[in-house]
């Protein structure tokens, strides 16, 4: 059987995910990583790690395609949002050398990466949507008319890892936040229960084959640090409907806030989320789904068939490099 | 030989440190942990973990002393700043049941925990000191007189883990930060090289026996995420002088910024710092120093005798609890 090697780019500190991939790919192929920093721990836990230029570098694509050729790579998977559009744009070039890009189509990524476009999309499709104010003037008018109130939540339009996300309690605070950073969305602050959802959409059938729901207890640097698995058919149905509406594919990560029995989609990333280890530990084996898809096999949908009340707590390990 | 069991309180997510303790205490005694959260990963990597009330609870001291009696504990070590003063205050009660508290005296902790007191202390002792403005009025006067400029750095007087620490670029931004949080110190922003220093002061001789210096490359949630070991006699001498001036003891963690050949002490914590794993991996074995001290033996000073250019990168591991 032909070897199925995978290249995981912008691998960063996602060593646990790399370990899962190595375990599942064992016997099928190698797990190769790439990152622009020699201090990316994942480089040292994969079968082989490549230090590459930053994704903004003009030579990046060539370098990644070189690695694909040299390592007989079957598929490329990125672990950060800013790289997804770039890979989707280059899909044809990769397919020409026999390499699959594990990511949705350009349009889906474009909407998911841009919180303004996502908000508009949710509204047009009729999903529950957090009220969003397009700039300080719009918010001030609503505030003066008694239609908006503090606290509000601001976040970066193109941010990930909660960058710039902030609860703001006063007009002075809001003005200041906008002075410090002009490209912020202003939203109603929803004080609700937070859920993180891992999703796998089969790359061949385009069916949602896994929806793993966890309640988040604690965040750290924008990543789920503590969480517990739960079953919630209302969330699962919402997720399937939303994912199909955007024709997404591959591994996805979604954040939902529940308030007063309404479920608000607050963010979706077209890649593995930082909380995926809990899904894997509960039997939601996306690396094996990826092997199947790379080797031309469809996966069978298996939604809501994991144990409830499994808890995950993250903690630090270290990689040491000696001179 | 009498067993030497240690109780590590507020152990949180410091699993790597717990592993080092277990390795070094193997044969000498057990490593017991306590935390108020059942989701503290360290509880599950120690020999035994106790879930206890929060440190602010009136029953906390009784609970910790009960554990000391039941587990035949020789010494108690806390991993968070807010607990240190409390343990120092209760030292006599612990000593009466034969338990050592591994922390400096009350006065030293009090100054280290309070950034205003620390700034005053540094000034009086003649150490290089970052210019600090006691409130917005003082800063505004200095700014209008051309004696202060943006950016400035604000941080919480009693904060740890970089909580509330922020670079601010404008008067509007500063005013807003102070509206959102009144208890902030305003300091000149020093754009320099950051060093994190692990220190061990012998509990018997009160001599500084280890000064481990690392250059920090990257911070995450206020913790050193990537760092490299370096030798720097100027920093080592400054650290020894400062530690002696405050009569500190036990494991300490210090932050220094270097700018234009001046070394500014920006923070010191009277406990193991989050970057300690690099020191241990370079042979600076504080758990073994603690065993020696508990068993009545002094440690021999061994400053600057570690390998340079050893790099550390942190990454996540997970603890899973199944129902």
Coordinates of C-alpha atoms in Angstrom, one line a residue:
Chain A
X1 CA 0.0 0.0 0.0
X2 CA 1.2 3.5 -0.8
X3 CA 2.5 5.5 2.2
X4 CA 0.3 8.3 3.4
X5 CA 2.5 11.0 4.7
X6 CA 1.0 14.3 6.1
X7 CA 2.6 17.7 6.4
X8 CA 1.3 19.8 9.3
X9 CA 2.2 23.5 8.8
X10 CA 2.4 26.3 11.4
X11 CA 2.5 23.5 13.9
X12 CA 3.7 25.8 16.7
X13 CA 3.1 24.4 20.2
X14 CA 0.5 21.8 19.2
X15 CA 2.6 18.8 20.3
X16 CA -0.4 16.8 21.8
X17 CA -2.1 16.9 18.4
X18 CA 1.1 15.8 16.7
X19 CA 1.4 12.9 19.1
X20 CA -2.2 11.8 18.2
X21 CA -1.4 12.1 14.5
X22 CA 1.8 10.0 15.0
X23 CA -0.1 7.4 16.9
X24 CA -2.8 7.1 14.2
X25 CA -0.5 7.4 11.2
X26 CA 1.9 4.7 12.6
X27 CA 2.1 2.1 9.9
X28 CA 0.3 4.3 7.3
X29 CA 2.9 7.1 7.0
X30 CA 4.9 9.8 8.5
X31 CA 3.9 13.0 10.2
X32 CA 6.1 15.9 9.1
X33 CA 5.8 19.4 10.6
X34 CA 6.8 22.9 9.5
X35 CA 7.0 26.2 11.4
X36 CA 8.8 29.5 10.9
X37 CA 10.3 29.4 14.4
X38 CA 13.0 27.1 15.5
X39 CA 11.4 27.4 18.9
X40 CA 8.2 25.7 17.9
X41 CA 7.9 22.7 20.2
X42 CA 5.9 20.6 17.7
X43 CA 8.9 20.5 15.3
X44 CA 10.6 18.3 17.8
X45 CA 7.8 15.8 18.5
X46 CA 6.9 15.0 14.9
X47 CA 8.7 12.5 12.7
X48 CA 10.6 15.3 11.1
X49 CA 10.4 19.1 11.5
X50 CA 11.2 21.8 8.9
X51 CA 12.0 25.4 9.7
X52 CA 10.4 27.4 6.9
X53 CA 10.0 31.2 6.1
X54 CA 7.0 33.1 7.6
X55 CA 3.8 32.5 5.6
X56 CA 4.0 36.2 4.5
X57 CA 7.3 35.5 2.8
X58 CA 7.3 35.3 -1.0
X59 CA 9.2 32.0 -0.9
X60 CA 6.8 30.3 1.4
X61 CA 4.8 28.4 -1.1
X62 CA 7.8 27.1 -3.0
X63 CA 9.4 25.9 0.2
X64 CA 6.2 24.0 1.3
X65 CA 5.8 22.4 -2.1
X66 CA 9.5 21.4 -2.0
X67 CA 8.9 19.6 1.3
X68 CA 5.8 17.9 -0.2
X69 CA 7.9 16.6 -3.1
X70 CA 10.9 15.5 -0.9
X71 CA 8.8 13.8 1.8
X72 CA 6.2 12.3 -0.6
X73 CA 3.4 14.2 1.2
X74 CA -0.2 13.2 0.5
X75 CA -1.9 16.0 2.3
X76 CA -1.2 19.4 3.9
X77 CA -3.0 20.6 7.1
X78 CA -2.4 24.0 8.7
X79 CA -3.0 24.8 12.3
X80 CA -3.4 28.6 12.1
X81 CA -6.2 30.7 10.6
X82 CA -4.0 33.2 8.6
X83 CA -2.6 30.4 6.5
X84 CA -5.9 28.8 5.5
X85 CA -6.9 31.3 2.8
X86 CA -3.4 31.1 1.3
X87 CA -3.6 27.2 1.1
X88 CA -7.1 27.3 -0.3
X89 CA -5.9 29.8 -3.0
X90 CA -3.0 27.5 -3.9
X91 CA -5.1 24.3 -3.9
X92 CA -4.8 23.8 -7.6
X93 CA -1.0 24.0 -7.5
X94 CA -0.9 21.4 -4.8
X95 CA -3.3 19.1 -6.5
X96 CA -1.2 19.2 -9.6
X97 CA 1.6 17.5 -7.6
X98 CA -0.8 15.1 -6.0
X99 CA -1.2 16.8 -2.7
X100 CA -4.6 17.4 -1.0
X101 CA -5.2 20.6 1.0
X102 CA -7.3 19.7 4.1
X103 CA -9.4 22.8 4.4
X104 CA -12.7 24.2 3.2
X105 CA -13.1 26.2 0.0
X106 CA -11.9 29.8 -0.2
X107 CA -15.4 31.4 0.4
X108 CA -16.0 29.4 3.6
X109 CA -12.6 30.3 5.1
X110 CA -13.0 33.9 4.0
X111 CA -16.3 34.3 5.9
X112 CA -15.0 32.4 9.0
X113 CA -11.8 34.4 9.3
X114 CA -13.6 37.8 9.1
X115 CA -15.9 38.5 12.1
X116 CA -17.8 41.2 10.2
X117 CA -18.6 38.9 7.2
X118 CA -19.5 36.1 9.7
X119 CA -22.0 38.4 11.5
X120 CA -23.6 39.4 8.2
X121 CA -23.8 35.7 7.1
X122 CA -25.4 34.6 10.3
X123 CA -28.0 37.3 10.0
X124 CA -28.8 36.6 6.4
X125 CA -29.2 32.9 7.1
X126 CA -31.5 33.6 10.1
X127 CA -29.2 32.2 12.9
X128 CA -29.3 33.8 16.3
X129 CA -26.9 36.6 16.1
X130 CA -25.3 38.9 18.7
X131 CA -26.1 42.5 18.1
X132 CA -23.1 44.2 16.6
X133 CA -22.3 47.9 16.2
X134 CA -20.3 49.0 13.1
X135 CA -18.2 51.7 14.8
X136 CA -18.4 54.1 17.7
X137 CA -20.9 56.4 16.1
X138 CA -23.4 53.6 15.5
X139 CA -23.0 52.4 19.0
X140 CA -23.2 55.9 20.5
X141 CA -26.5 56.6 18.6
X142 CA -27.9 53.3 19.9
X143 CA -26.7 54.0 23.4
X144 CA -28.2 57.5 23.4
X145 CA -31.5 56.1 22.1
X146 CA -31.5 53.6 25.0
X147 CA -31.1 50.7 22.6
X148 CA -27.6 49.7 23.7
X149 CA -26.0 49.4 27.1
X150 CA -22.7 48.6 28.9
X151 CA -20.9 46.3 29.3
X152 CA -20.1 45.6 25.7
X153 CA -17.6 43.2 24.2
X154 CA -15.0 44.3 21.7
X155 CA -12.9 42.0 19.6
X156 CA -10.6 42.3 16.6
X157 CA -12.3 41.8 13.2
X158 CA -9.6 39.4 12.0
X159 CA -8.4 38.3 15.4
X160 CA -7.8 34.8 16.7
X161 CA -6.8 33.4 20.1
X162 CA -9.0 36.0 21.7
X163 CA -6.6 38.7 20.7
X164 CA -7.9 42.1 21.6
X165 CA -11.1 40.6 23.1
X166 CA -12.2 42.7 26.0
X167 CA -15.3 43.4 28.1
X168 CA -15.7 47.2 28.4
X169 CA -17.8 48.9 31.1
X170 CA -17.9 52.6 30.1
X171 CA -18.0 55.0 27.2
X172 CA -14.6 56.3 28.2
X173 CA -13.2 52.8 28.2
X174 CA -14.7 52.1 24.8
X175 CA -13.3 55.2 23.3
X176 CA -9.9 54.4 24.7
X177 CA -10.0 50.8 23.4
X178 CA -10.8 52.2 19.9
X179 CA -8.0 54.7 20.1
X180 CA -5.6 52.0 21.0
X181 CA -6.9 49.7 18.3
X182 CA -9.2 51.0 15.6
X183 CA -10.2 47.7 14.0
X184 CA -12.5 46.5 16.8
X185 CA -16.0 45.2 16.5
X186 CA -18.4 46.3 19.3
X187 CA -21.0 43.7 20.4
X188 CA -23.5 43.3 23.1
X189 CA -21.9 41.4 26.0
X190 CA -23.6 38.0 26.4
X191 CA -23.0 36.6 29.9
X192 CA -23.7 33.0 29.1
X193 CA -22.4 29.5 29.2
X194 CA -19.6 28.8 26.7
X195 CA -19.3 25.8 24.6
X196 CA -16.5 24.7 22.3
X197 CA -17.3 22.3 19.5
X198 CA -15.0 20.1 17.5
X199 CA -16.4 19.2 14.1
X200 CA -15.2 16.9 11.3
X201 CA -16.8 17.2 7.8
X202 CA -15.8 14.4 5.5
X203 CA -13.7 15.6 2.7
X204 CA -15.3 13.3 0.2
X205 CA -19.0 13.1 1.1
X206 CA -19.0 16.6 2.6
X207 CA -21.2 15.2 5.4
X208 CA -20.7 16.2 9.0
X209 CA -19.4 13.0 10.6
X210 CA -18.5 14.3 14.1
X211 CA -19.8 17.0 16.4
X212 CA -18.1 16.9 19.8
X213 CA -19.4 19.4 22.3
X214 CA -17.6 20.5 25.4
X215 CA -18.6 23.0 28.0
X216 CA -15.6 25.3 28.7
X217 CA -14.7 26.2 32.3
X218 CA -11.6 28.2 31.8
X219 CA -9.7 29.9 29.0
X220 CA -6.0 30.8 28.8
X221 CA -4.5 32.8 26.0
X222 CA -7.7 32.3 24.0
X223 CA -7.5 28.5 24.3
X224 CA -9.8 26.2 26.2
X225 CA -7.8 25.1 29.3
X226 CA -10.5 23.2 31.2
X227 CA -13.6 21.6 29.7
X228 CA -16.0 18.7 30.1
X229 CA -17.8 16.7 27.4
X230 CA -21.5 17.0 27.1
X231 CA -24.3 15.8 24.8
X232 CA -26.6 18.5 23.5
X233 CA -28.8 17.7 20.4
X234 CA -29.9 21.3 20.0
X235 CA -26.3 22.4 19.6
X236 CA -25.4 19.4 17.4
X237 CA -28.3 20.3 15.0
X238 CA -27.4 23.9 14.9
X239 CA -23.8 23.0 14.1
X240 CA -24.7 20.7 11.3
X241 CA -27.1 23.2 9.8
X242 CA -24.5 26.0 9.9
X243 CA -21.7 23.9 8.5
X244 CA -23.8 22.8 5.6
X245 CA -24.9 26.4 4.9
X246 CA -21.3 27.4 4.3
X247 CA -20.2 24.1 2.7
X248 CA -17.3 23.7 5.1
X249 CA -15.0 20.7 5.1
X250 CA -12.3 19.0 7.3
X251 CA -11.6 19.6 10.9
X252 CA -13.4 22.7 12.4
X253 CA -13.6 24.4 15.7
X254 CA -16.6 26.4 16.8
X255 CA -17.4 28.6 19.8
X256 CA -21.0 29.0 21.0
X257 CA -22.5 31.0 23.8
X258 CA -25.8 30.0 25.3
X259 CA -28.0 32.6 27.0
X260 CA -31.7 32.2 27.8
X261 CA -32.0 29.1 25.7
X262 CA -30.6 30.8 22.6
X263 CA -27.4 29.5 21.1
X264 CA -25.1 32.2 19.5
X265 CA -22.3 31.1 17.2
X266 CA -19.5 33.5 18.2
X267 CA -16.6 32.1 16.2
X268 CA -15.6 29.4 13.9
X269 CA -12.1 28.3 12.8
X270 CA -11.5 26.1 9.8
X271 CA -8.8 24.0 11.6
X272 CA -8.2 21.9 14.7
X273 CA -9.0 23.9 17.8
X274 CA -6.9 24.1 20.9
X275 CA -9.4 22.0 22.8
X276 CA -9.4 19.0 20.4
X277 CA -7.4 16.7 22.8
X278 CA -10.6 16.2 24.8
X279 CA -12.5 15.1 21.7
X280 CA -9.7 12.6 20.8
X281 CA -9.6 11.2 24.3
X282 CA -13.4 10.6 24.0
X283 CA -12.9 8.6 20.9
X284 CA -13.5 11.3 18.2
X285 CA -10.6 10.2 16.1
X286 CA -10.1 12.9 13.4
X287 CA -6.6 11.8 12.4
X288 CA -8.0 8.4 11.4
X289 CA -10.8 10.2 9.5
X290 CA -8.1 12.1 7.7
X291 CA -6.2 8.9 6.8
X292 CA -9.5 7.4 5.4
X293 CA -10.1 10.5 3.3
X294 CA -6.6 10.7 2.0
X295 CA -6.8 7.1 1.0
X296 CA -10.1 7.7 -0.8
X297 CA -12.5 6.3 1.8
X298 CA -15.6 8.1 3.1
X299 CA -16.2 8.2 6.9
X300 CA -19.5 7.2 8.4
X301 CA -21.3 9.9 10.4
X302 CA -21.2 9.2 14.2
X303 CA -22.7 12.1 16.0
X304 CA -23.2 12.3 19.7
X305 CA -21.8 8.9 20.5
X306 CA -19.1 9.8 23.0
X307 CA -19.1 9.6 26.8
X308 CA -20.4 12.6 28.8
X309 CA -18.7 14.2 31.8
X310 CA -15.2 13.5 30.7
X311 CA -13.0 16.3 32.0
X312 CA -9.9 17.8 30.5
X313 CA -7.3 20.0 32.2
X314 CA -4.3 21.3 30.3
X315 CA -0.9 21.8 31.8
X316 CA 2.6 22.6 30.6
X317 CA 5.3 20.2 29.5
X318 CA 8.6 21.4 28.2
X319 CA 10.9 20.7 25.2
X320 CA 14.6 21.3 26.0
X321 CA 17.1 21.8 23.2
X322 CA 20.8 21.5 24.3
X323 CA 23.6 23.1 22.3
Chain B
X1 CA 15.8 7.6 58.4
X2 CA 12.6 9.6 59.1
X3 CA 10.5 10.2 55.9
X4 CA 10.5 13.7 54.5
X5 CA 7.1 14.3 53.0
X6 CA 6.3 17.7 51.5
X7 CA 2.9 19.4 50.9
X8 CA 2.7 21.7 47.9
X9 CA -0.3 24.0 48.2
X10 CA -2.1 25.9 45.4
X11 CA -0.4 23.5 43.1
X12 CA -2.7 24.4 40.1
X13 CA -1.2 23.4 36.8
X14 CA 2.4 23.1 37.9
X15 CA 2.6 19.4 37.0
X16 CA 6.1 19.6 35.6
X17 CA 7.4 21.0 38.9
X18 CA 5.5 18.2 40.7
X19 CA 7.2 15.6 38.5
X20 CA 10.6 17.0 39.4
X21 CA 9.7 16.9 43.1
X22 CA 8.5 13.3 42.8
X23 CA 11.7 12.3 41.1
X24 CA 14.0 14.0 43.7
X25 CA 11.9 12.9 46.7
X26 CA 11.7 9.3 45.6
X27 CA 13.1 7.3 48.4
X28 CA 13.1 10.3 50.8
X29 CA 9.3 10.9 51.1
X30 CA 6.1 11.6 49.4
X31 CA 4.9 14.7 47.4
X32 CA 1.4 15.7 48.4
X33 CA -0.5 18.5 46.7
X34 CA -3.5 20.7 47.6
X35 CA -5.7 23.0 45.5
X36 CA -9.2 24.4 45.8
X37 CA -10.2 23.3 42.4
X38 CA -10.8 19.7 41.5
X39 CA -9.7 20.7 38.0
X40 CA -6.1 21.5 39.1
X41 CA -4.0 19.1 37.0
X42 CA -1.2 18.9 39.6
X43 CA -3.6 17.1 42.0
X44 CA -3.5 14.1 39.7
X45 CA 0.3 13.9 39.1
X46 CA 1.4 14.1 42.8
X47 CA 1.5 11.1 45.1
X48 CA -1.8 12.3 46.6
X49 CA -3.9 15.4 45.9
X50 CA -6.3 17.1 48.4
X51 CA -9.1 19.4 47.3
X52 CA -9.2 22.1 50.0
X53 CA -11.2 25.3 50.6
X54 CA -10.0 28.6 48.9
X55 CA -7.2 30.3 50.8
X56 CA -9.6 33.1 51.7
X57 CA -11.9 30.6 53.5
X58 CA -11.8 30.7 57.3
X59 CA -11.3 26.9 57.5
X60 CA -8.3 26.9 55.2
X61 CA -5.5 26.9 57.8
X62 CA -7.2 24.1 59.8
X63 CA -7.6 22.0 56.7
X64 CA -3.9 22.4 55.7
X65 CA -2.7 21.6 59.2
X66 CA -4.9 18.5 59.2
X67 CA -3.3 17.3 56.0
X68 CA 0.1 18.0 57.6
X69 CA -0.7 15.8 60.6
X70 CA -2.3 13.0 58.6
X71 CA 0.4 12.8 56.0
X72 CA 3.3 13.4 58.3
X73 CA 4.4 16.5 56.4
X74 CA 7.8 18.0 57.1
X75 CA 7.5 21.2 55.0
X76 CA 4.8 23.2 53.2
X77 CA 5.5 25.1 50.0
X78 CA 3.0 27.3 48.2
X79 CA 3.1 28.0 44.4
X80 CA 1.1 31.3 44.4
X81 CA 1.8 34.7 45.7
X82 CA -1.4 35.5 47.6
X83 CA -0.9 32.5 49.9
X84 CA 2.7 33.4 51.0
X85 CA 1.9 36.1 53.5
X86 CA -0.8 33.9 55.0
X87 CA 1.7 31.0 55.5
X88 CA 4.4 33.4 56.9
X89 CA 1.9 34.7 59.4
X90 CA 1.0 31.1 60.4
X91 CA 4.6 30.0 60.6
X92 CA 4.6 29.6 64.4
X93 CA 1.5 27.4 64.4
X94 CA 3.1 25.1 61.8
X95 CA 6.4 25.0 63.6
X96 CA 4.6 23.9 66.8
X97 CA 3.5 20.8 64.9
X98 CA 7.0 20.2 63.4
X99 CA 6.3 21.6 60.0
X100 CA 8.6 24.1 58.2
X101 CA 7.2 26.8 55.9
X102 CA 9.4 27.2 52.9
X103 CA 9.1 31.0 52.3
X104 CA 10.9 34.2 53.4
X105 CA 9.9 36.2 56.5
X106 CA 6.7 38.3 56.5
X107 CA 8.4 41.6 55.7
X108 CA 10.2 40.3 52.6
X109 CA 7.1 38.8 51.1
X110 CA 5.1 41.9 51.9
X111 CA 7.5 44.1 49.9
X112 CA 7.7 41.6 47.0
X113 CA 4.0 41.2 46.7
X114 CA 3.3 45.0 46.6
X115 CA 4.7 46.8 43.6
X116 CA 4.5 50.2 45.3
X117 CA 6.5 49.0 48.3
X118 CA 9.0 47.3 46.1
X119 CA 9.5 50.4 44.0
X120 CA 10.1 52.5 47.2
X121 CA 12.5 49.8 48.6
X122 CA 14.5 49.7 45.3
X123 CA 14.8 53.5 45.4
X124 CA 15.9 53.6 49.1
X125 CA 18.5 50.9 48.5
X126 CA 19.9 52.7 45.5
X127 CA 19.1 50.0 42.9
X128 CA 18.2 51.1 39.3
X129 CA 14.5 51.9 39.4
X130 CA 11.9 52.4 36.7
X131 CA 10.3 55.9 37.0
X132 CA 6.9 55.4 38.5
X133 CA 4.0 57.9 38.7
X134 CA 1.7 57.7 41.7
X135 CA -1.6 58.3 40.0
X136 CA -2.9 60.1 36.9
X137 CA -2.4 63.6 38.3
X138 CA 1.3 63.0 39.0
X139 CA 1.8 61.6 35.6
X140 CA -0.2 64.4 33.9
X141 CA 1.9 67.0 35.6
X142 CA 5.1 65.3 34.6
X143 CA 3.8 64.9 31.0
X144 CA 2.8 68.5 30.7
X145 CA 6.2 69.5 32.0
X146 CA 7.9 67.4 29.4
X147 CA 9.3 65.0 31.9
X148 CA 7.2 62.0 31.0
X149 CA 6.2 60.6 27.6
X150 CA 4.2 57.8 26.0
X151 CA 4.2 54.9 25.7
X152 CA 3.8 54.1 29.4
X153 CA 3.4 50.7 31.1
X154 CA 0.6 50.1 33.6
X155 CA 0.3 47.2 35.9
X156 CA -1.7 46.2 39.0
X157 CA -0.2 47.0 42.3
X158 CA -0.8 43.5 43.7
X159 CA -1.0 41.7 40.4
X160 CA 0.7 38.5 39.4
X161 CA 0.9 36.6 36.1
X162 CA 1.0 40.0 34.3
X163 CA -2.6 40.6 35.2
X164 CA -3.6 44.1 34.0
X165 CA -0.2 44.7 32.6
X166 CA -0.5 46.9 29.4
X167 CA 1.5 49.2 27.2
X168 CA -0.4 52.4 26.7
X169 CA 0.2 54.8 23.9
X170 CA -2.0 57.9 24.6
X171 CA -3.5 60.0 27.4
X172 CA -7.0 58.9 26.3
X173 CA -5.9 55.3 26.5
X174 CA -4.3 55.8 30.0
X175 CA -7.4 57.5 31.3
X176 CA -9.6 54.7 30.1
X177 CA -7.3 52.0 31.6
X178 CA -7.6 53.8 34.9
X179 CA -11.4 54.1 34.6
X180 CA -11.6 50.4 33.9
X181 CA -9.2 49.6 36.8
X182 CA -8.3 52.2 39.4
X183 CA -5.5 50.3 41.2
X184 CA -2.9 50.6 38.4
X185 CA 0.7 51.8 38.7
X186 CA 2.0 54.0 35.8
X187 CA 5.6 53.5 34.8
X188 CA 7.9 54.5 32.1
X189 CA 7.9 51.9 29.3
X190 CA 11.3 50.3 29.1
X191 CA 11.9 48.6 25.8
X192 CA 14.6 46.2 26.8
X193 CA 15.8 42.7 26.9
X194 CA 13.9 40.6 29.5
X195 CA 15.5 38.1 31.8
X196 CA 13.9 35.7 34.2
X197 CA 16.0 34.5 37.2
X198 CA 15.5 31.5 39.4
X199 CA 17.1 31.8 42.8
X200 CA 17.5 29.5 45.7
X201 CA 18.4 30.9 49.1
X202 CA 19.4 28.3 51.6
X203 CA 16.9 28.1 54.5
X204 CA 19.6 27.4 57.1
X205 CA 22.6 29.5 56.1
X206 CA 20.5 32.2 54.4
X207 CA 23.2 32.3 51.6
X208 CA 22.2 32.5 48.0
X209 CA 23.2 29.1 46.6
X210 CA 21.8 29.3 43.1
X211 CA 21.2 32.1 40.5
X212 CA 20.0 30.8 37.2
X213 CA 19.5 33.4 34.5
X214 CA 17.5 32.9 31.3
X215 CA 16.7 35.3 28.6
X216 CA 13.0 35.3 27.8
X217 CA 11.8 35.1 24.2
X218 CA 8.1 34.9 24.6
X219 CA 5.5 35.2 27.3
X220 CA 2.1 33.6 27.5
X221 CA -0.5 34.4 30.3
X222 CA 2.3 36.0 32.2
X223 CA 4.5 33.0 32.1
X224 CA 7.8 32.4 30.4
X225 CA 7.0 30.2 27.4
X226 CA 10.3 30.2 25.5
X227 CA 13.7 31.0 27.0
X228 CA 17.5 30.3 26.8
X229 CA 20.0 29.9 29.6
X230 CA 22.7 32.5 29.8
X231 CA 25.6 33.4 32.1
X232 CA 25.8 37.1 33.2
X233 CA 27.9 38.0 36.3
X234 CA 26.5 41.5 36.4
X235 CA 22.9 40.2 36.9
X236 CA 24.1 37.4 39.3
X237 CA 25.8 40.0 41.5
X238 CA 22.8 42.3 41.4
X239 CA 20.5 39.4 42.4
X240 CA 22.7 38.4 45.3
X241 CA 22.9 41.9 46.6
X242 CA 19.1 42.5 46.3
X243 CA 18.1 39.2 47.9
X244 CA 20.4 39.8 50.9
X245 CA 19.1 43.3 51.3
X246 CA 15.6 41.9 51.9
X247 CA 16.8 38.8 53.7
X248 CA 14.7 36.5 51.4
X249 CA 14.8 32.7 51.6
X250 CA 13.8 29.6 49.7
X251 CA 13.0 29.4 46.0
X252 CA 12.5 32.8 44.3
X253 CA 11.7 34.1 40.9
X254 CA 12.8 37.5 39.6
X255 CA 12.2 39.5 36.4
X256 CA 14.8 42.0 35.2
X257 CA 14.8 44.3 32.1
X258 CA 18.0 45.5 30.7
X259 CA 18.2 48.8 28.8
X260 CA 21.3 50.7 27.9
X261 CA 23.5 48.5 30.2
X262 CA 21.2 49.2 33.2
X263 CA 19.4 46.3 34.9
X264 CA 16.0 47.1 36.3
X265 CA 14.4 44.7 38.8
X266 CA 10.7 44.7 37.7
X267 CA 9.2 41.9 39.8
X268 CA 10.1 39.3 42.3
X269 CA 8.0 36.4 43.6
X270 CA 8.9 34.5 46.7
X271 CA 8.1 31.1 45.1
X272 CA 9.0 28.9 42.2
X273 CA 8.5 30.8 38.9
X274 CA 6.7 29.3 35.9
X275 CA 10.0 29.2 34.0
X276 CA 11.8 27.0 36.6
X277 CA 11.8 23.8 34.4
X278 CA 14.7 25.2 32.4
X279 CA 16.8 25.7 35.5
X280 CA 16.1 22.1 36.6
X281 CA 16.9 20.8 33.2
X282 CA 20.2 22.7 33.5
X283 CA 21.1 21.0 36.8
X284 CA 19.8 23.6 39.2
X285 CA 18.1 21.1 41.5
X286 CA 16.0 23.1 44.0
X287 CA 13.9 20.1 45.1
X288 CA 17.2 18.4 46.3
X289 CA 18.2 21.7 48.0
X290 CA 14.8 21.6 49.8
X291 CA 15.3 18.0 50.9
X292 CA 18.7 18.9 52.3
X293 CA 17.3 21.9 54.2
X294 CA 14.4 19.9 55.6
X295 CA 16.8 17.3 56.8
X296 CA 19.0 19.9 58.5
X297 CA 21.8 20.1 55.9
X298 CA 23.0 23.4 54.4
X299 CA 23.5 23.6 50.6
X300 CA 26.8 24.8 49.1
X301 CA 26.7 27.9 46.9
X302 CA 27.1 27.0 43.2
X303 CA 26.5 30.1 41.2
X304 CA 26.8 30.3 37.4
X305 CA 27.9 26.7 36.9
X306 CA 25.2 25.7 34.4
X307 CA 25.4 25.2 30.6
X308 CA 24.7 28.3 28.5
X309 CA 22.4 28.3 25.4
X310 CA 20.0 25.6 26.6
X311 CA 16.6 26.4 25.2
X312 CA 13.2 25.7 26.7
X313 CA 9.9 25.7 24.8
X314 CA 6.7 25.0 26.7
X315 CA 3.7 23.2 25.2
X316 CA 0.5 21.7 26.5
X317 CA -0.2 18.3 27.8
X318 CA -3.6 17.2 29.1
X319 CA -4.9 15.4 32.2
X320 CA -8.2 13.5 31.5
X321 CA -10.6 12.5 34.2
X322 CA -13.2 10.0 33.3
X323 CA -16.5 9.7 35.2

